Amino acid sequence: MKKVTVENLIQKFSLNVLAGEDQLEKLITQPGVHRPGLEFVGCFDFFPTEQVQILGKKEVTYLEKLSPEERKIQIKNLVYYHPSCFIVTTGEVDFDHLIHHCTEQGIPLLVTNKPETTSEFIPKLETYLIKELAPEMAVHGVCMNVSGIGILIRGSSGVGKSETAHTLIRRGHRLVADDIVVLKRLSSQTILGTHDEKTKEFLALRSIGLLNVVRLYGRKAFQDETRITLDINLTKWEKDALYNDLEQEFHYTDYMGVKIPSMEIQLQPGRDVAGLIEAAANNWYLKQQGYSAVEEFMDRIKADITME
């Protein structure tokens, strides 16, 4: 199971610590955040204590309208359930009761120090947690962003994946990862491709060696992550194995329960594999927009027949 600590949140979002300084290694194991609402009226049946608890302007305004004794009881009730941590995202607040009970129960109490609203902070936090806690797997291959389309390029060792990636980079496309591609399942329909940090910006070419694509070609040659849209498998040429069908049917590869459209491209000396990958990416995009070259071609044929 992936893990994020409270200390990770502090470093990522530059949060200040008001209580629970000795509990910063406390784990957050579930993505998403929670803003107490029903809990303020005594309903704790669905209180997601494993999530980060956010106290924004609405929550703080409600607590400030209570008498000191009522406020103390409400805060004590929240803290009693031992959530992973509290983050206060509003300005000046009477923190006394919060600090007291969080310190007593060993719960980190954090506060933002940037001038942003709760609605601005929460999406950033949720995006970070979803990515960090997403189920992941590593595959051997290359990940590229080609004309805005995330492509996973696979194939046996030495087949030419990195060389093809280099050609694509020279044509203005972006490398995401070479050799080891980390796939993260963000949802039932979304796989994110990224690197494993150690290989970030590096491309290994046989006979040449290790290249840093950013140093060679500039920042435009690299992208930190991309949504995987196509899975392309490079294979060795097999005579009579290719068909001249007007439209190739997509197969699918399953990655952690998400089916990604996949296709095979065979290699042969002189064949422009990078160009074929560009064509596959652009053709896929057009299909998503509702356009089919085959349908247009057939319509022209039908129109000619009708005129005759």
CSV table of C-alpha atoms in Angstrom, one decimal:
chain,number,residue,atom,x,y,z
A,1,MET,CA,0.0,0.0,0.0
A,2,LYS,CA,1.3,3.5,-0.9
A,3,LYS,CA,1.8,5.8,2.0
A,4,VAL,CA,2.0,9.6,2.6
A,5,THR,CA,3.1,11.0,5.9
A,6,VAL,CA,1.9,14.3,7.5
A,7,GLU,CA,5.6,15.4,7.1
A,8,ASN,CA,5.2,15.0,3.3
A,9,LEU,CA,2.2,17.3,3.3
A,10,ILE,CA,4.1,19.9,5.3
A,11,GLN,CA,7.0,19.9,2.9
A,12,LYS,CA,4.8,19.8,-0.3
A,13,PHE,CA,2.5,22.7,0.8
A,14,SER,CA,4.7,24.7,3.1
A,15,LEU,CA,2.4,24.2,6.1
A,16,ASN,CA,3.0,25.5,9.6
A,17,VAL,CA,2.7,23.1,12.5
A,18,LEU,CA,0.7,24.3,15.6
A,19,ALA,CA,0.4,21.0,17.4
A,20,GLY,CA,1.5,17.3,17.2
A,21,GLU,CA,5.1,18.0,16.2
A,22,ASP,CA,6.1,14.6,17.5
A,23,GLN,CA,3.4,12.8,15.3
A,24,LEU,CA,4.5,14.0,11.8
A,25,GLU,CA,5.3,10.5,10.7
A,26,LYS,CA,1.6,9.7,11.0
A,27,LEU,CA,0.4,8.0,7.8
A,28,ILE,CA,-2.3,9.1,5.4
A,29,THR,CA,-3.4,6.0,3.5
A,30,GLN,CA,-6.5,7.2,1.7
A,31,PRO,CA,-6.8,9.9,-1.0
A,32,GLY,CA,-9.4,12.7,-0.7
A,33,VAL,CA,-10.1,15.2,2.0
A,34,HIS,CA,-13.0,15.8,4.4
A,35,ARG,CA,-14.7,18.9,5.7
A,36,PRO,CA,-16.6,18.2,8.9
A,37,GLY,CA,-20.2,19.0,8.6
A,38,LEU,CA,-22.5,16.3,10.0
A,39,GLU,CA,-20.0,15.7,12.7
A,40,PHE,CA,-20.8,19.2,14.1
A,41,VAL,CA,-24.3,18.0,14.8
A,42,GLY,CA,-23.2,14.8,16.4
A,43,CYS,CA,-23.3,12.4,13.5
A,44,PHE,CA,-20.1,10.4,13.3
A,45,ASP,CA,-21.4,7.3,11.5
A,46,PHE,CA,-19.6,8.2,8.3
A,47,PHE,CA,-16.7,10.2,9.6
A,48,PRO,CA,-13.7,9.3,7.4
A,49,THR,CA,-11.0,9.5,10.0
A,50,GLU,CA,-8.4,8.1,7.5
A,51,GLN,CA,-8.7,11.3,5.4
A,52,VAL,CA,-7.1,14.7,6.0
A,53,GLN,CA,-9.6,17.0,7.8
A,54,ILE,CA,-10.0,20.5,6.4
A,55,LEU,CA,-11.3,23.4,8.5
A,56,GLY,CA,-12.0,26.2,6.2
A,57,LYS,CA,-13.9,29.4,6.5
A,58,LYS,CA,-17.3,27.7,6.8
A,59,GLU,CA,-16.2,25.4,9.6
A,60,VAL,CA,-14.3,28.1,11.5
A,61,THR,CA,-17.2,30.6,11.2
A,62,TYR,CA,-19.6,28.0,12.6
A,63,LEU,CA,-17.2,27.2,15.5
A,64,GLU,CA,-16.8,30.9,16.3
A,65,LYS,CA,-20.5,31.4,16.6
A,66,LEU,CA,-20.7,28.9,19.4
A,67,SER,CA,-20.2,29.7,23.0
A,68,PRO,CA,-16.7,28.9,24.4
A,69,GLU,CA,-18.0,25.8,26.1
A,70,GLU,CA,-19.9,24.5,23.1
A,71,ARG,CA,-16.9,25.2,20.9
A,72,LYS,CA,-14.7,23.2,23.3
A,73,ILE,CA,-17.1,20.2,23.2
A,74,GLN,CA,-17.4,20.2,19.3
A,75,ILE,CA,-13.6,20.3,18.9
A,76,LYS,CA,-13.1,17.6,21.6
A,77,ASN,CA,-15.6,15.4,19.8
A,78,LEU,CA,-13.8,15.8,16.5
A,79,VAL,CA,-10.4,15.1,18.0
A,80,TYR,CA,-11.7,12.1,19.9
A,81,TYR,CA,-11.9,10.1,16.7
A,82,HIS,CA,-8.2,10.5,16.0
A,83,PRO,CA,-8.2,11.6,12.3
A,84,SER,CA,-4.8,11.7,10.5
A,85,CYS,CA,-4.4,15.4,10.8
A,86,PHE,CA,-6.2,18.8,10.7
A,87,ILE,CA,-5.4,21.5,8.2
A,88,VAL,CA,-6.8,25.0,8.9
A,89,THR,CA,-7.1,27.0,5.6
A,90,THR,CA,-8.6,30.3,6.8
A,91,GLY,CA,-7.0,33.3,8.4
A,92,GLU,CA,-7.0,34.4,12.1
A,93,VAL,CA,-8.6,31.8,14.3
A,94,ASP,CA,-8.8,31.2,18.0
A,95,PHE,CA,-6.7,28.0,18.0
A,96,ASP,CA,-6.5,27.5,21.7
A,97,HIS,CA,-9.0,24.7,22.0
A,98,LEU,CA,-7.7,23.0,18.8
A,99,ILE,CA,-4.1,23.2,19.9
A,100,HIS,CA,-5.0,21.9,23.4
A,101,HIS,CA,-7.0,18.8,22.2
A,102,CYS,CA,-4.7,18.0,19.3
A,103,THR,CA,-1.7,18.2,21.6
A,104,GLU,CA,-3.4,16.0,24.2
A,105,GLN,CA,-4.4,13.4,21.6
A,106,GLY,CA,-1.2,13.5,19.5
A,107,ILE,CA,-2.9,14.7,16.3
A,108,PRO,CA,-1.0,17.1,14.0
A,109,LEU,CA,-2.6,20.5,13.6
A,110,LEU,CA,-1.4,22.4,10.5
A,111,VAL,CA,-2.2,25.7,9.0
A,112,THR,CA,-1.6,27.1,5.5
A,113,ASN,CA,0.5,30.2,5.2
A,114,LYS,CA,-0.2,31.1,1.6
A,115,PRO,CA,-2.9,33.6,0.6
A,116,GLU,CA,-5.3,31.2,-1.1
A,117,THR,CA,-8.8,30.2,-0.4
A,118,THR,CA,-10.0,26.8,0.9
A,119,SER,CA,-11.5,26.1,-2.6
A,120,GLU,CA,-8.1,26.8,-4.1
A,121,PHE,CA,-6.1,24.7,-1.7
A,122,ILE,CA,-8.3,21.5,-1.6
A,123,PRO,CA,-8.0,20.6,-5.3
A,124,LYS,CA,-4.2,20.9,-5.1
A,125,LEU,CA,-4.2,18.6,-2.0
A,126,GLU,CA,-6.6,16.1,-3.5
A,127,THR,CA,-4.6,15.9,-6.8
A,128,TYR,CA,-1.4,15.3,-4.8
A,129,LEU,CA,-2.9,12.6,-2.7
A,130,ILE,CA,-4.6,10.8,-5.6
A,131,LYS,CA,-1.3,10.6,-7.5
A,132,GLU,CA,0.9,9.7,-4.5
A,133,LEU,CA,-1.5,7.0,-3.2
A,134,ALA,CA,-2.5,5.6,-6.6
A,135,PRO,CA,-1.8,1.9,-7.2
A,136,GLU,CA,1.1,1.6,-9.5
A,137,MET,CA,3.2,-0.9,-11.5
A,138,ALA,CA,6.4,-0.7,-13.6
A,139,VAL,CA,6.7,-1.9,-17.2
A,140,HIS,CA,9.7,-2.1,-19.5
A,141,GLY,CA,9.4,0.4,-22.3
A,142,VAL,CA,9.3,4.0,-23.3
A,143,CYS,CA,6.7,6.6,-22.6
A,144,MET,CA,6.2,9.6,-24.9
A,145,ASN,CA,3.8,12.4,-25.4
A,146,VAL,CA,3.2,12.7,-29.1
A,147,SER,CA,1.1,15.7,-30.2
A,148,GLY,CA,-0.6,15.7,-26.8
A,149,ILE,CA,-1.3,11.9,-26.9
A,150,GLY,CA,0.3,9.8,-24.2
A,151,ILE,CA,1.9,6.7,-25.8
A,152,LEU,CA,3.5,3.6,-24.1
A,153,ILE,CA,6.0,2.0,-26.5
A,154,ARG,CA,6.8,-1.6,-25.7
A,155,GLY,CA,8.8,-4.3,-27.3
A,156,SER,CA,11.6,-6.8,-26.7
A,157,SER,CA,15.0,-5.6,-25.6
A,158,GLY,CA,17.0,-4.2,-28.5
A,159,VAL,CA,14.1,-3.8,-30.8
A,160,GLY,CA,14.5,-0.1,-31.1
A,161,LYS,CA,12.2,1.6,-28.6
A,162,SER,CA,14.7,4.2,-27.4
A,163,GLU,CA,15.9,5.0,-31.0
A,164,THR,CA,12.3,5.5,-32.0
A,165,ALA,CA,11.8,7.8,-29.0
A,166,HIS,CA,14.9,9.8,-30.0
A,167,THR,CA,13.5,10.4,-33.5
A,168,LEU,CA,10.2,11.5,-32.0
A,169,ILE,CA,12.0,13.9,-29.7
A,170,ARG,CA,13.9,15.4,-32.7
A,171,ARG,CA,10.5,15.9,-34.3
A,172,GLY,CA,9.3,18.0,-31.4
A,173,HIS,CA,7.6,15.4,-29.2
A,174,ARG,CA,8.3,14.8,-25.5
A,175,LEU,CA,10.0,12.1,-23.6
A,176,VAL,CA,8.3,11.0,-20.3
A,177,ALA,CA,10.3,7.9,-19.4
A,178,ASP,CA,12.8,5.5,-20.9
A,179,ASP,CA,13.5,1.9,-19.9
A,180,ILE,CA,11.3,1.8,-16.7
A,181,VAL,CA,7.9,3.4,-17.1
A,182,VAL,CA,5.8,3.8,-13.9
A,183,LEU,CA,2.1,3.4,-14.5
A,184,LYS,CA,-0.3,4.9,-11.9
A,185,ARG,CA,-4.0,4.0,-11.8
A,186,LEU,CA,-5.8,7.3,-11.0
A,187,SER,CA,-9.3,6.0,-11.8
A,188,SER,CA,-11.2,3.2,-13.5
A,189,GLN,CA,-10.5,4.9,-16.8
A,190,THR,CA,-7.2,6.7,-16.3
A,191,ILE,CA,-3.6,5.4,-16.3
A,192,LEU,CA,-0.9,8.0,-15.8
A,193,GLY,CA,2.6,7.3,-17.1
A,194,THR,CA,5.7,8.7,-15.5
A,195,HIS,CA,9.4,8.0,-14.6
A,196,ASP,CA,11.0,6.5,-11.6
A,197,GLU,CA,13.0,9.6,-10.7
A,198,LYS,CA,16.3,7.9,-11.2
A,199,THR,CA,15.8,7.9,-15.0
A,200,LYS,CA,14.2,11.3,-15.2
A,201,GLU,CA,15.2,13.1,-18.4
A,202,PHE,CA,17.5,10.3,-19.5
A,203,LEU,CA,17.4,8.3,-22.7
A,204,ALA,CA,19.7,5.3,-23.3
A,205,LEU,CA,20.8,4.7,-26.9
A,206,ARG,CA,22.7,1.6,-28.0
A,207,SER,CA,26.1,2.5,-29.5
A,208,ILE,CA,25.8,6.1,-28.2
A,209,GLY,CA,25.2,5.8,-24.4
A,210,LEU,CA,23.1,7.7,-21.9
A,211,LEU,CA,21.7,11.1,-23.0
A,212,ASN,CA,20.1,13.9,-21.0
A,213,VAL,CA,17.4,15.1,-23.5
A,214,VAL,CA,16.8,18.3,-21.6
A,215,ARG,CA,20.5,19.3,-21.8
A,216,LEU,CA,20.6,18.3,-25.5
A,217,TYR,CA,17.3,19.6,-26.8
A,218,GLY,CA,15.9,21.9,-24.1
A,219,ARG,CA,13.0,21.7,-21.7
A,220,LYS,CA,10.5,21.1,-24.6
A,221,ALA,CA,12.0,17.6,-25.0
A,222,PHE,CA,10.8,16.3,-21.6
A,223,GLN,CA,7.4,16.0,-19.8
A,224,ASP,CA,7.1,14.8,-16.3
A,225,GLU,CA,3.9,12.7,-16.8
A,226,THR,CA,1.2,12.0,-19.3
A,227,ARG,CA,-2.1,10.1,-19.4
A,228,ILE,CA,-1.6,6.9,-21.3
A,229,THR,CA,-3.9,6.8,-24.3
A,230,LEU,CA,-2.3,4.3,-26.7
A,231,ASP,CA,-0.2,1.2,-26.1
A,232,ILE,CA,2.1,0.4,-29.1
A,233,ASN,CA,4.1,-2.8,-29.3
A,234,LEU,CA,7.1,-2.8,-31.6
A,235,THR,CA,7.9,-6.2,-33.1
A,236,LYS,CA,10.3,-7.7,-35.6
A,237,TRP,CA,9.2,-7.9,-39.2
A,238,GLU,CA,7.3,-11.1,-40.2
A,239,LYS,CA,6.7,-11.6,-43.9
A,240,ASP,CA,3.0,-11.7,-44.9
A,241,ALA,CA,2.0,-10.9,-41.3
A,242,LEU,CA,0.7,-7.3,-42.2
A,243,TYR,CA,-2.6,-6.7,-43.7
A,244,ASN,CA,-3.8,-3.8,-45.9
A,245,ASP,CA,-7.2,-3.5,-44.3
A,246,LEU,CA,-8.7,0.0,-44.6
A,247,GLU,CA,-9.0,0.2,-40.9
A,248,GLN,CA,-7.1,-1.7,-38.2
A,249,GLU,CA,-9.2,-2.9,-35.3
A,250,PHE,CA,-7.8,-1.9,-31.9
A,251,HIS,CA,-7.1,-4.5,-29.3
A,252,TYR,CA,-6.7,-3.6,-25.7
A,253,THR,CA,-4.1,-4.2,-23.0
A,254,ASP,CA,-5.2,-4.3,-19.4
A,255,TYR,CA,-3.2,-2.3,-16.9
A,256,MET,CA,-4.5,-2.7,-13.3
A,257,GLY,CA,-8.1,-3.0,-14.6
A,258,VAL,CA,-7.9,-0.2,-17.1
A,259,LYS,CA,-8.1,-1.2,-20.8
A,260,ILE,CA,-5.8,0.8,-23.1
A,261,PRO,CA,-6.2,0.6,-26.9
A,262,SER,CA,-3.2,-1.2,-28.3
A,263,MET,CA,-1.7,-1.9,-31.7
A,264,GLU,CA,1.4,-3.6,-33.2
A,265,ILE,CA,3.9,-1.9,-35.5
A,266,GLN,CA,6.4,-4.2,-37.2
A,267,LEU,CA,10.0,-3.0,-37.8
A,268,GLN,CA,12.0,-3.3,-41.0
A,269,PRO,CA,15.0,-1.3,-42.2
A,270,GLY,CA,13.9,1.9,-43.9
A,271,ARG,CA,10.4,1.9,-42.3
A,272,ASP,CA,9.6,5.2,-40.7
A,273,VAL,CA,8.4,3.8,-37.3
A,274,ALA,CA,8.4,7.3,-35.6
A,275,GLY,CA,6.2,8.6,-38.5
A,276,LEU,CA,3.8,5.6,-38.1
A,277,ILE,CA,3.5,6.4,-34.3
A,278,GLU,CA,2.7,10.0,-35.1
A,279,ALA,CA,0.1,8.9,-37.6
A,280,ALA,CA,-1.4,6.5,-35.0
A,281,ALA,CA,-1.6,9.2,-32.4
A,282,ASN,CA,-3.2,11.8,-34.8
A,283,ASN,CA,-5.6,9.2,-36.2
A,284,TRP,CA,-6.7,8.2,-32.7
A,285,TYR,CA,-7.4,11.8,-31.9
A,286,LEU,CA,-9.5,12.3,-35.0
A,287,LYS,CA,-11.5,9.2,-34.1
A,288,GLN,CA,-12.2,10.7,-30.7
A,289,GLN,CA,-13.6,13.7,-32.5
A,290,GLY,CA,-15.9,11.5,-34.4
A,291,TYR,CA,-14.0,11.4,-37.7
A,292,SER,CA,-13.3,8.2,-39.6
A,293,ALA,CA,-11.2,8.3,-42.8
A,294,VAL,CA,-12.7,4.9,-43.8
A,295,GLU,CA,-16.3,6.3,-43.5
A,296,GLU,CA,-15.4,9.3,-45.6
A,297,PHE,CA,-13.8,7.1,-48.2
A,298,MET,CA,-16.8,4.7,-48.3
A,299,ASP,CA,-19.1,7.7,-48.6
A,300,ARG,CA,-17.2,8.9,-51.7
A,301,ILE,CA,-17.5,5.4,-53.2
A,302,LYS,CA,-21.2,5.4,-52.6
A,303,ALA,CA,-21.5,8.8,-54.1
A,304,ASP,CA,-19.7,7.7,-57.3
A,305,ILE,CA,-22.0,4.7,-57.6
A,306,THR,CA,-25.1,6.8,-57.1
A,307,MET,CA,-24.0,9.3,-59.8
A,308,GLU,CA,-23.5,6.4,-62.3
